[in-house]
Coordinates of C-alpha atoms in Angstrom, one line a residue:
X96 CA -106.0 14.4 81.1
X97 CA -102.6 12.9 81.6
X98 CA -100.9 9.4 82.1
X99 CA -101.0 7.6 85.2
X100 CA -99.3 8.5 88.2
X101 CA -99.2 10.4 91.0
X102 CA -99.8 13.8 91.3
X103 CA -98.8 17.1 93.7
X104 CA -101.6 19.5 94.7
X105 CA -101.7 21.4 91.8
X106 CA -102.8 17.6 89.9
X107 CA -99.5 18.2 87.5
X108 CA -97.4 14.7 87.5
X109 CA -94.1 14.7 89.5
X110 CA -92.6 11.7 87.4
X111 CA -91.7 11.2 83.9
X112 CA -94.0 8.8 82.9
X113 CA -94.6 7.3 79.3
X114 CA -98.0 5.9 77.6
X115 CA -98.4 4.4 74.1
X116 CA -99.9 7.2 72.8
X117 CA -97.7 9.8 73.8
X118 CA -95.1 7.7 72.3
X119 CA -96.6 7.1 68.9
X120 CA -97.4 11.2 68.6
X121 CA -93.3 11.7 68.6
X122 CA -92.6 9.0 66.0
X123 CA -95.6 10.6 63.9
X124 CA -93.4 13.3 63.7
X125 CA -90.2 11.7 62.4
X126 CA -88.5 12.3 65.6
X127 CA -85.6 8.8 65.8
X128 CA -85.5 6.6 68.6
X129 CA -82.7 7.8 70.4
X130 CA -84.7 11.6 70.2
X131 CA -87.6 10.2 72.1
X132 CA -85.9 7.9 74.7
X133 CA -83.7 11.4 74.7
X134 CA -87.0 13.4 75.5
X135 CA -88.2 10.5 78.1
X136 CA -85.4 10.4 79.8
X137 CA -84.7 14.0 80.5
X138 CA -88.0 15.0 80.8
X139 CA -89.9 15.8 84.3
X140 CA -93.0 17.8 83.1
X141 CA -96.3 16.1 82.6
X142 CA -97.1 14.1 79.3
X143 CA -100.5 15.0 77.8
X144 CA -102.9 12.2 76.5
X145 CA -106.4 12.8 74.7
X146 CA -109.1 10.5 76.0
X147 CA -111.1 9.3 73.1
X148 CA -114.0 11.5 71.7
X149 CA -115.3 9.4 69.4
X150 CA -115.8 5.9 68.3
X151 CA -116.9 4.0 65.1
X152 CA -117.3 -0.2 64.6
X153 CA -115.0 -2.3 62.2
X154 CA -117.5 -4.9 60.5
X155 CA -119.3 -6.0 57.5
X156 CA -122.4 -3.2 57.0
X157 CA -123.8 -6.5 54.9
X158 CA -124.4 -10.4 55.7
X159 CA -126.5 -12.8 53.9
X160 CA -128.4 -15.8 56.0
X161 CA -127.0 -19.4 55.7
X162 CA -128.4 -22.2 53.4
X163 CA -127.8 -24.8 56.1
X164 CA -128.4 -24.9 59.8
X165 CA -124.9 -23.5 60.7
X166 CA -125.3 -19.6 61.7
X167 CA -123.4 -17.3 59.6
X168 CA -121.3 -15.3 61.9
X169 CA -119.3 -11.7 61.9
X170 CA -117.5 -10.0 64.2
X171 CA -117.5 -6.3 64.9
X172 CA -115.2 -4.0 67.3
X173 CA -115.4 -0.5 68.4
X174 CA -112.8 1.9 67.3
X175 CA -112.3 5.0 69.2
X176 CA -110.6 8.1 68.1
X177 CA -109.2 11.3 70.1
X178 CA -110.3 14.9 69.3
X179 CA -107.7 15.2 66.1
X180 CA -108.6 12.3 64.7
X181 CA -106.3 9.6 65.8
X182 CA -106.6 5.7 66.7
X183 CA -106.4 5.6 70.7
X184 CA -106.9 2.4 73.3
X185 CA -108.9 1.9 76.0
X186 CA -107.9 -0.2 78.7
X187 CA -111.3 -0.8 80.7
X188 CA -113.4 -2.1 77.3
X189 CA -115.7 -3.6 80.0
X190 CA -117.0 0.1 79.9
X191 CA -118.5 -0.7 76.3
X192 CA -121.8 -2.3 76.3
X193 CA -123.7 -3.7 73.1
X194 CA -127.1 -3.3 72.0
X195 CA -129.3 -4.3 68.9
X196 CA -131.7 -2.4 67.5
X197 CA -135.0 -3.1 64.6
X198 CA -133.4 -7.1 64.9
X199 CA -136.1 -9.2 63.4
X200 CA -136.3 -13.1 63.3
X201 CA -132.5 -15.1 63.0
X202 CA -130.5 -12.4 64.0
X203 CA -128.9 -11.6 67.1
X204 CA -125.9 -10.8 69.3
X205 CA -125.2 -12.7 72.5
X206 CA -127.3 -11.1 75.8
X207 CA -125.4 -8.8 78.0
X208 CA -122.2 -8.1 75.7
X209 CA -119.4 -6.0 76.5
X210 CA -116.0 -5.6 75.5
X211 CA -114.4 -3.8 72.7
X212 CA -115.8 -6.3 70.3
X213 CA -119.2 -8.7 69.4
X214 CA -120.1 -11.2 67.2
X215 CA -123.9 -11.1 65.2
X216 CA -125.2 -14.2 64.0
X217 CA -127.7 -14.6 61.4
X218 CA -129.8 -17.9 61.0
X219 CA -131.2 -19.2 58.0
X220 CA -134.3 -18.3 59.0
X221 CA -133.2 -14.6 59.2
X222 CA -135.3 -12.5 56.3
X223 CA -134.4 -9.0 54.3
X224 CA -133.9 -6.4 56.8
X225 CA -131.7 -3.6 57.9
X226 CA -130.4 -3.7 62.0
X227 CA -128.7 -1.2 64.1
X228 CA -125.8 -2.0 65.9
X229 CA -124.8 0.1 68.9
X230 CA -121.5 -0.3 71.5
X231 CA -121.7 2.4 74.4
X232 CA -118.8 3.7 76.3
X233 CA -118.7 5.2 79.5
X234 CA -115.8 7.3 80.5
X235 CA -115.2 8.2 84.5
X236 CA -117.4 11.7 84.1
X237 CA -120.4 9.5 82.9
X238 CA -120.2 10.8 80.0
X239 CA -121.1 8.8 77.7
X240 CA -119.5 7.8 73.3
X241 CA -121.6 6.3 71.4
X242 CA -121.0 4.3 68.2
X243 CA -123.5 2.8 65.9
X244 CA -123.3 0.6 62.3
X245 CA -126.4 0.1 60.0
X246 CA -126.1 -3.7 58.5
X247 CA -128.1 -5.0 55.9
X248 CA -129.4 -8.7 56.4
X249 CA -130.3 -10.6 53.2
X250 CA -131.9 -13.7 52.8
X251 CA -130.6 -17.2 51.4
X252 CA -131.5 -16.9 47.4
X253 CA -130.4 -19.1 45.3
X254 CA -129.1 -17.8 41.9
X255 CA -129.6 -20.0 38.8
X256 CA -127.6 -22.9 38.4
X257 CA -125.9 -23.8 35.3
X258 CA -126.4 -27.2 33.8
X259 CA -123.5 -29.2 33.8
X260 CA -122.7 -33.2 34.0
X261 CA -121.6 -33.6 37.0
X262 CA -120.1 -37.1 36.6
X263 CA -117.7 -35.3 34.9
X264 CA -115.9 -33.7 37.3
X265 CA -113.4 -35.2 38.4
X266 CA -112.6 -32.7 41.4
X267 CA -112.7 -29.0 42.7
X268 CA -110.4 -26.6 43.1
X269 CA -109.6 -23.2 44.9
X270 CA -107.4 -20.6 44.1
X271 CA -106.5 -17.4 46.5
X272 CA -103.8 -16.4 48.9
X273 CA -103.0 -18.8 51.9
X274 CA -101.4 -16.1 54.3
X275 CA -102.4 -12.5 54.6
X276 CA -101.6 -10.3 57.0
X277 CA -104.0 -8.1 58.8
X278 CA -103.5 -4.2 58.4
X279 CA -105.2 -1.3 60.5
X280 CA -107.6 -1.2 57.9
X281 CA -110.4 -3.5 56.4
X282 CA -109.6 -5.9 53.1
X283 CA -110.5 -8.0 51.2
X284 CA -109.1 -11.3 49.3
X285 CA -111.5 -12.9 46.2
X286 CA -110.9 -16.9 46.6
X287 CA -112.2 -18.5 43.0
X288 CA -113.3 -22.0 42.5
X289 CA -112.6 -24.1 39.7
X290 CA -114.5 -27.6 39.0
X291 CA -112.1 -29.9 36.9
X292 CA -112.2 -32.9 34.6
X293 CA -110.0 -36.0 34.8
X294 CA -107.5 -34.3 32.3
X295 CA -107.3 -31.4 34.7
X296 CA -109.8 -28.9 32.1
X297 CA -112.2 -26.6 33.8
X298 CA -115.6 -27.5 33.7
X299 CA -117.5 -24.2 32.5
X300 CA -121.1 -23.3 34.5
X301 CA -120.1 -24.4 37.4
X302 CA -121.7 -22.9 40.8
X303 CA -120.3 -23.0 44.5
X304 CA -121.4 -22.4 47.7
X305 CA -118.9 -20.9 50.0
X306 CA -118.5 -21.4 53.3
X307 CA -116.0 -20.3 56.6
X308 CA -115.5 -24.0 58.1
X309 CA -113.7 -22.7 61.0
X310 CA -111.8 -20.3 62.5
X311 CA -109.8 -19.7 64.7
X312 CA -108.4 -15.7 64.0
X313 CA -111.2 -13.7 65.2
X314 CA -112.5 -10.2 63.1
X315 CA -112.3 -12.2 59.5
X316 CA -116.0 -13.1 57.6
X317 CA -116.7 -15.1 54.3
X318 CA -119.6 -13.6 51.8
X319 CA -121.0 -15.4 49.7
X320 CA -119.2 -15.2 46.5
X321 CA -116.3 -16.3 47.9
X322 CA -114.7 -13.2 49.6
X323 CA -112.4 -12.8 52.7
X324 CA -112.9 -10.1 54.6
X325 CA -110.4 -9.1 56.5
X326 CA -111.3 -6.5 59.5
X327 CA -108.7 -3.8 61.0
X328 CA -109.0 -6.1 64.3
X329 CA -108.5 -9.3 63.1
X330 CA -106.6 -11.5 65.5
X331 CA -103.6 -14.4 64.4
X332 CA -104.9 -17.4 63.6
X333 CA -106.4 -20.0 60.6
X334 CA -109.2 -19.9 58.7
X335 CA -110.8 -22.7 56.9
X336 CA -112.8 -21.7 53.9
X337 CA -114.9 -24.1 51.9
X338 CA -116.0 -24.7 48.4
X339 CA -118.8 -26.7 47.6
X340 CA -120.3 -27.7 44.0
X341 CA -123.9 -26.8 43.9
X342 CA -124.9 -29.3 41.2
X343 CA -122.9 -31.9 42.6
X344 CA -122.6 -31.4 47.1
X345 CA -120.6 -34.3 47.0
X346 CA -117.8 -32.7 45.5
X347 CA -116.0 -29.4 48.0
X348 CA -112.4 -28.3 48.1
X349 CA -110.7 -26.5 51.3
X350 CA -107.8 -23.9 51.3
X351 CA -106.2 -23.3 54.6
X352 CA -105.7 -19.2 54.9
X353 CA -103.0 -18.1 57.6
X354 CA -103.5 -14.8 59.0
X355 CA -101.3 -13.1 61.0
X356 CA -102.9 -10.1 63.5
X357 CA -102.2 -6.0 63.4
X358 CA -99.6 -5.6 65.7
X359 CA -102.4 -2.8 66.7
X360 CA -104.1 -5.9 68.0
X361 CA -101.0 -7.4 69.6
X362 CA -101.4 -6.0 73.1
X363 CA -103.1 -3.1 75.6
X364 CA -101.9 -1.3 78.7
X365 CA -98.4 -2.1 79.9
X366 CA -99.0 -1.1 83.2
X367 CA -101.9 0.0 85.6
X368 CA -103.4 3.7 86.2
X369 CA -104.5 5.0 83.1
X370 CA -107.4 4.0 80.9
X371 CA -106.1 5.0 77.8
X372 CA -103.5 2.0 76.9
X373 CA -100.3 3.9 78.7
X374 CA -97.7 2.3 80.9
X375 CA -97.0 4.2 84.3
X376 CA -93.8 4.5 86.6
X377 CA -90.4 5.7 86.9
X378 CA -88.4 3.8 85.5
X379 CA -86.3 3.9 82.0
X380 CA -87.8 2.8 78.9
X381 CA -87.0 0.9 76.2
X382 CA -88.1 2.2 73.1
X383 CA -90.1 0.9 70.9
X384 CA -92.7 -0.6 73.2
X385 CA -94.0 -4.3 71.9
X386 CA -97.2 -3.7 69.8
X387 CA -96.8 -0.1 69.5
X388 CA -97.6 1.4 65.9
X389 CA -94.8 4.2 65.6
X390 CA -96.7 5.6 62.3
X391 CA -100.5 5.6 63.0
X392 CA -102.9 6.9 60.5
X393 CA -106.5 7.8 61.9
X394 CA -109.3 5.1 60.5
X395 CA -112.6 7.7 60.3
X396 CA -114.7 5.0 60.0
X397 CA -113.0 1.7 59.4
X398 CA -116.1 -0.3 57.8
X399 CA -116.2 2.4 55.2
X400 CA -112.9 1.6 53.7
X401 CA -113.2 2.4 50.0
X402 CA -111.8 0.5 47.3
X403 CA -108.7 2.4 45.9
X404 CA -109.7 4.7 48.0
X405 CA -112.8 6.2 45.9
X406 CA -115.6 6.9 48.6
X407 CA -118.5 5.7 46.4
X408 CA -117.4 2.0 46.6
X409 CA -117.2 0.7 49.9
X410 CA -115.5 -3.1 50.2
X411 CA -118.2 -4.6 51.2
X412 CA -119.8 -3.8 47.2
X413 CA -120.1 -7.2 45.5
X414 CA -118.4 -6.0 43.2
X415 CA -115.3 -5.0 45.2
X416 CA -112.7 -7.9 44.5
X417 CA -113.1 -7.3 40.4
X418 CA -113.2 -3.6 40.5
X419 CA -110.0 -4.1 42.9
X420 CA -108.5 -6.5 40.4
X421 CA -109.2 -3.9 37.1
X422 CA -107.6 -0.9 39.1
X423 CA -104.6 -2.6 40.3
X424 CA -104.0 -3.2 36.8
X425 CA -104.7 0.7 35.6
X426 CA -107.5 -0.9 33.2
X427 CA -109.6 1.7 35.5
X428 CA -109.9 4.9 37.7
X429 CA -111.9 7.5 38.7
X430 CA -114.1 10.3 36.9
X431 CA -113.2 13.7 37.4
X432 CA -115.4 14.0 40.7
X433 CA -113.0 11.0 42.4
X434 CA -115.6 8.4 42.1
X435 CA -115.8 5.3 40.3
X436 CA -119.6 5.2 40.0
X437 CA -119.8 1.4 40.3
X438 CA -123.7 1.6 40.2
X439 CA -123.8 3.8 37.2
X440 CA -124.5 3.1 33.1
X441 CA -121.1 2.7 31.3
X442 CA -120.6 4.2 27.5
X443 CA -119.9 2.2 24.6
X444 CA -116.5 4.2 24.1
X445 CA -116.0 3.5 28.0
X446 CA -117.1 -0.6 27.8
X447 CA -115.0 -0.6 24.3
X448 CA -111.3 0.7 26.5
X449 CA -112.4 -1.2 29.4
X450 CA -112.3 -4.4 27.2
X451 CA -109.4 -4.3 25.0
X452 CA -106.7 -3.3 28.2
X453 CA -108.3 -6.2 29.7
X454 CA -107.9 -8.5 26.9
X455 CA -104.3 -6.6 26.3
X456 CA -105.2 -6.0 22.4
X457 CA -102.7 -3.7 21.2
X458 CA -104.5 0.1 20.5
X459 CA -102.0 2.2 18.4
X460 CA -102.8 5.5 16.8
X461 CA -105.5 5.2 14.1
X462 CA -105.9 7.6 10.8
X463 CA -109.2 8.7 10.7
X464 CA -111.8 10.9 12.6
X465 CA -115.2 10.2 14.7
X466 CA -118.4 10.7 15.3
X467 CA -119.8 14.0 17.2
X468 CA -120.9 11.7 19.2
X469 CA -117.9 10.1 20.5
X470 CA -115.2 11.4 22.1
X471 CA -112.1 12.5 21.2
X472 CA -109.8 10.7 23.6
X473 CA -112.0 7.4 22.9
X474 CA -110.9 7.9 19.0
X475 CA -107.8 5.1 19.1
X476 CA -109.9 2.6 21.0
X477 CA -113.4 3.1 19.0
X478 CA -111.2 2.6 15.7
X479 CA -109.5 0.0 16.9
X480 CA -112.4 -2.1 18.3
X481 CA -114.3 -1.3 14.9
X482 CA -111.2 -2.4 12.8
X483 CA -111.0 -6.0 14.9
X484 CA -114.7 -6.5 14.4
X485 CA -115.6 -5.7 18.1
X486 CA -117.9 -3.2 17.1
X487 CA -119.9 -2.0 14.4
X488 CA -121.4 1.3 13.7
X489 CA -125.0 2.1 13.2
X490 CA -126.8 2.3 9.3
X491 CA -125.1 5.6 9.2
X492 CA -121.7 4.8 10.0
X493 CA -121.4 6.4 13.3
X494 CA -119.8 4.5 16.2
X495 CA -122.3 6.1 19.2
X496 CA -119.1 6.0 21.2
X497 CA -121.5 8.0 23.7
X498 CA -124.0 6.4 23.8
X499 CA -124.5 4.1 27.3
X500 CA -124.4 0.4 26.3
X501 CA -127.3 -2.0 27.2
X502 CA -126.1 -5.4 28.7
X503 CA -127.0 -7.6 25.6
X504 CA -124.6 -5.5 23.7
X505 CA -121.8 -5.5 26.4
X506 CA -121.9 -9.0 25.7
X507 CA -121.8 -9.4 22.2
X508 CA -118.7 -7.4 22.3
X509 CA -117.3 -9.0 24.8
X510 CA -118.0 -12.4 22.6
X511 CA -116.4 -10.9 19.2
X512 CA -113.5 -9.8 21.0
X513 CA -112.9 -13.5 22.4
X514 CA -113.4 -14.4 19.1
X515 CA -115.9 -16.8 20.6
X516 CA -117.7 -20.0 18.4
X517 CA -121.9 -19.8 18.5
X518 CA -123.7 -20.9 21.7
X519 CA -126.7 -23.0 21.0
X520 CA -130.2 -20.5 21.2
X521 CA -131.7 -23.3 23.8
X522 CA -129.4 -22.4 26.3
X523 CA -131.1 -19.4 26.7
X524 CA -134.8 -20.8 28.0
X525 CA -134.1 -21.0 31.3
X526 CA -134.0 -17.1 31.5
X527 CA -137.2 -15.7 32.4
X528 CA -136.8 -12.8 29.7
X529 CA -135.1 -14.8 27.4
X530 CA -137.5 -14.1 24.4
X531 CA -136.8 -10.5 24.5
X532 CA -132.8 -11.2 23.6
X533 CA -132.2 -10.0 20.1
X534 CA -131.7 -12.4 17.3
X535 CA -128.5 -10.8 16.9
X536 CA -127.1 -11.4 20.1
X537 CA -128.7 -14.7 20.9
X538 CA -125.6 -16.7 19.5
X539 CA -123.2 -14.3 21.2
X540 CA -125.3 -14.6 24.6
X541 CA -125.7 -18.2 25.0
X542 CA -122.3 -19.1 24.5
X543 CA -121.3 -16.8 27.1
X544 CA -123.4 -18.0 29.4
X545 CA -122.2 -21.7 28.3
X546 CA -118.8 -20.9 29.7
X547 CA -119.8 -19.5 32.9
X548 CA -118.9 -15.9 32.2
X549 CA -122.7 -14.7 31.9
X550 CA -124.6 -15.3 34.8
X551 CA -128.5 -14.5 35.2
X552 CA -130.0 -12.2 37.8
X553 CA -131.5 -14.1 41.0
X554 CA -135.3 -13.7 39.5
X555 CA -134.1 -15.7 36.5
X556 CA -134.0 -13.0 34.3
X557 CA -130.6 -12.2 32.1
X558 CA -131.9 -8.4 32.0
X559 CA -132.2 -8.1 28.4
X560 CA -133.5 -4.9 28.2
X561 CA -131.2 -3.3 30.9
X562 CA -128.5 -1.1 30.5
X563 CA -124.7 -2.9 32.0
X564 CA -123.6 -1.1 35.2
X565 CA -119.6 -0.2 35.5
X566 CA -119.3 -3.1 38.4
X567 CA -121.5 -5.1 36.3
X568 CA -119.0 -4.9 33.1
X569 CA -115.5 -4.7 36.0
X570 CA -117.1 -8.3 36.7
X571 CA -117.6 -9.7 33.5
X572 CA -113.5 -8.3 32.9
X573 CA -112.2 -10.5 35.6
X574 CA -114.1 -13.6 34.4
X575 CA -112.4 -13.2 30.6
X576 CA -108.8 -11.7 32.3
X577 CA -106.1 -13.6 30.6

């Protein structure tokens, strides 16, 4: 295949012509401006282009149905890739045609859609299921690339609300970046809201509901805890995102988020004959085209864009803005295997190192030995934590450092390390489970749930007799982060 044109009777091209893609392979290789318009200029032989192979779709693989009778919305795009690998345009996305498949009641795409992109919406109506997404591209041979994404659809529950007084607040507040600019791959921005009194304190246990008011850059969604999502093809524009006080609706805050396009997104062909985003004729060129990336990077699969890179935590994890936050930070990384295991049981020795770099308590070499069974490298933090009261070893002495940690005791850790006053034992009722919390940890417990840093499990339980997942415990860190 090769750009535009017009060709002799052996189908070679008699002109020098130049396409996007041709252009971006030189700059891949370090090659300078002046080298390529060089090469253009001088050169009469044909230019090469791949045709795409493969394609994959940009989007959320998750959305959750609306509380109110607004549709929650996301937008998806189709991505195709050449035979190495490599990002490449198409300039006839009429050509892609979407499909929907296993779609039960409340969720949908509009009939009949093509183009490189779609948008599924999802009533409040819409219950727990999984849906296939399809786009379907066919090339001049007939042949024929298909692209599909799996998306989980989860219904509307409400998660317990914290008593507060509401008459106390005096207003709401969000926090979070107000201009990002869009990448070629997915991110993410966390947006936290903060209910305040009249002296400008924040008013602990307080729940929002978050919502995209309006928008008006297109491939950008809003989950529900208050997370931008950012797609690879998100357009320039602004977004609207909304806070709103669930024990008082009355009381909502806005922030107004810029976001400024990919220049990826900024443009297709610059001239006709080719379907592969190239430009076509014979005359000179000024280098670099508008919109061109001059260092691409193949996106595999741009929905599967990993947190820090690790491929067991996809972005679209709950838990993907605090585990984001922690590694940024260097409080964690990966095991040995690359992973971060976000869905996995965490150590005491691992929960105790976790917690003092987040709270920034100084560790320094400590004389003394452990346990068989705790680690060696976990020695300076395990003797610390013991000597500041954070932890306690068992009737024999030994600190367990092994040992995973359950979630009441995550907790009462976390509380003796924040040095923490008693929270009153009748906070605890509304917890389904609540009379299989330890006396020991019922002080600890409640007052961490006072302040809003303990949350319960959407079936009312607190999990008392659960073990703390890593993104569960990476969560609880970002709450307490000074």
């Amino acid at each position: 295949t090769y750009i535009g044109g017009d060709t002799g009777a052996s189908g070679d091209i008699q002109a020098p012509i130049v396409g996007k893609i041709a252009l971006a392979r030189l700059y891949s290789i370090g090659l300078s401006e002046k080298q390529v318009t060089n090469i253009y200029n001088d050169y009469s032989n044909p230019v090469p282009v791949e045709p795409p192979v493969a394609a994959t779709i940009s989007g959320s693989a998750s959305i959750t149905a609306p509380k109110g009778d607004m549709a929650q919305t996301a937008d998806y795009t189709i991505v195709f890739q050449d035979k190495n690998g490599e990002n490449v345009t198409v300039s006839d996305t009429e050509n892609v045609t979407w499909s929907l498949e296993g779609a039960g009641t409340g969720v949908s795409i509009p009939q009949s859609s093509t183009g490189d992109s779609v948008q599924l919406s999802v009533t409040k109506e819409a219950e727990e299921q999984k849906v296939t997404l399809k786009a379907e591209y066919t090339l001049v041979d007939a042949t024929k690339i298909i692209a599909t994404l799996e998306i989980s659809v989860k219904p509307n529950m409400e998660e317990p609300v914290e008593p507060i007084d509401p008459t106390k607040v005096e207003k709401v507040e969000i926090n979070g970046e107000t201009a990002i600019r869009a990448t070629n791959q997915q991110q993410s921005e966390q947006y936290l809201a903060k209910a305040l009194n009249k002296n400008g304190g924040e008013i602990a246990g307080a729940a929002f509901e978050w919502k995209l008011v309006s928008s008006t850059a297109s491939g950008v969604g809003l989950n529900s805890d208050g997370v931008l999502i950012i797609n690879a093809s998100a357009g320039s524009g602004k977004v609207v995102i909304q806070a709103t006080l669930k024990q008082n609706p009355e009381l909502k805050a806005q922030i107004t988020v810029n976001i400024t396009g990919s220049s990826n997104n900024s443009g297709g062909s610059t001239g006709g004959g080719s379907r592969f985003g190239t430009a076509s004729g014979n005359s000179a060129v000024v280098l670099p085209p508008t919109g061109l990336n001059t260092n691409p990077k193949p996106i595999l699969n741009p929905e599967l864009e990993y947190v820090g890179g690790f491929q067991d935590m996809p972005r679209t994890h709950w838990a993907s803005a605090s585990t984001q936050t922690l590694l940024s930070k260097g409080i964690v990384n990966g095991d040995a295997e690359g992973g971060l295991r976000p869905n996995a049981n965490i150590t005491r020795e691992e929960a105790v190192k976790v917690l003092l770099l987040t709270l920034e308590k100084e560790v320094q070499p400590v004389e003394g030995s452990v346990d068989e069974n705790t680690s060696e490298w976990a020695k300076d933090y395990m003797l610390s934590a013991n000597r500041l009261g954070v932890i306690q070893g068992d009737e024999t002495g030994k600190l367990n450092g092994r040992d995973t940690i359950s979630r009441i005791d995550a907790m009462v850790i976390i509380a003796r390390a924040l040095q923490l006053e008693d929270g009153t034992a009748e906070t605890l009722l509304k917890f389904t489970d609540n009379a299989e919390i330890p006396d020991y940890a019922k002080a600890a417990v409640a007052k961490l749930v006072e302040l809003g840093i303990v949350k319960g499990y959407t079936d009312g339980s607190i999990g008392a007799n659960s073990n703390i997942t890593r993104a569960e415990l990476f969560a609880l860190m970002t709450r307490i982060m000074k």
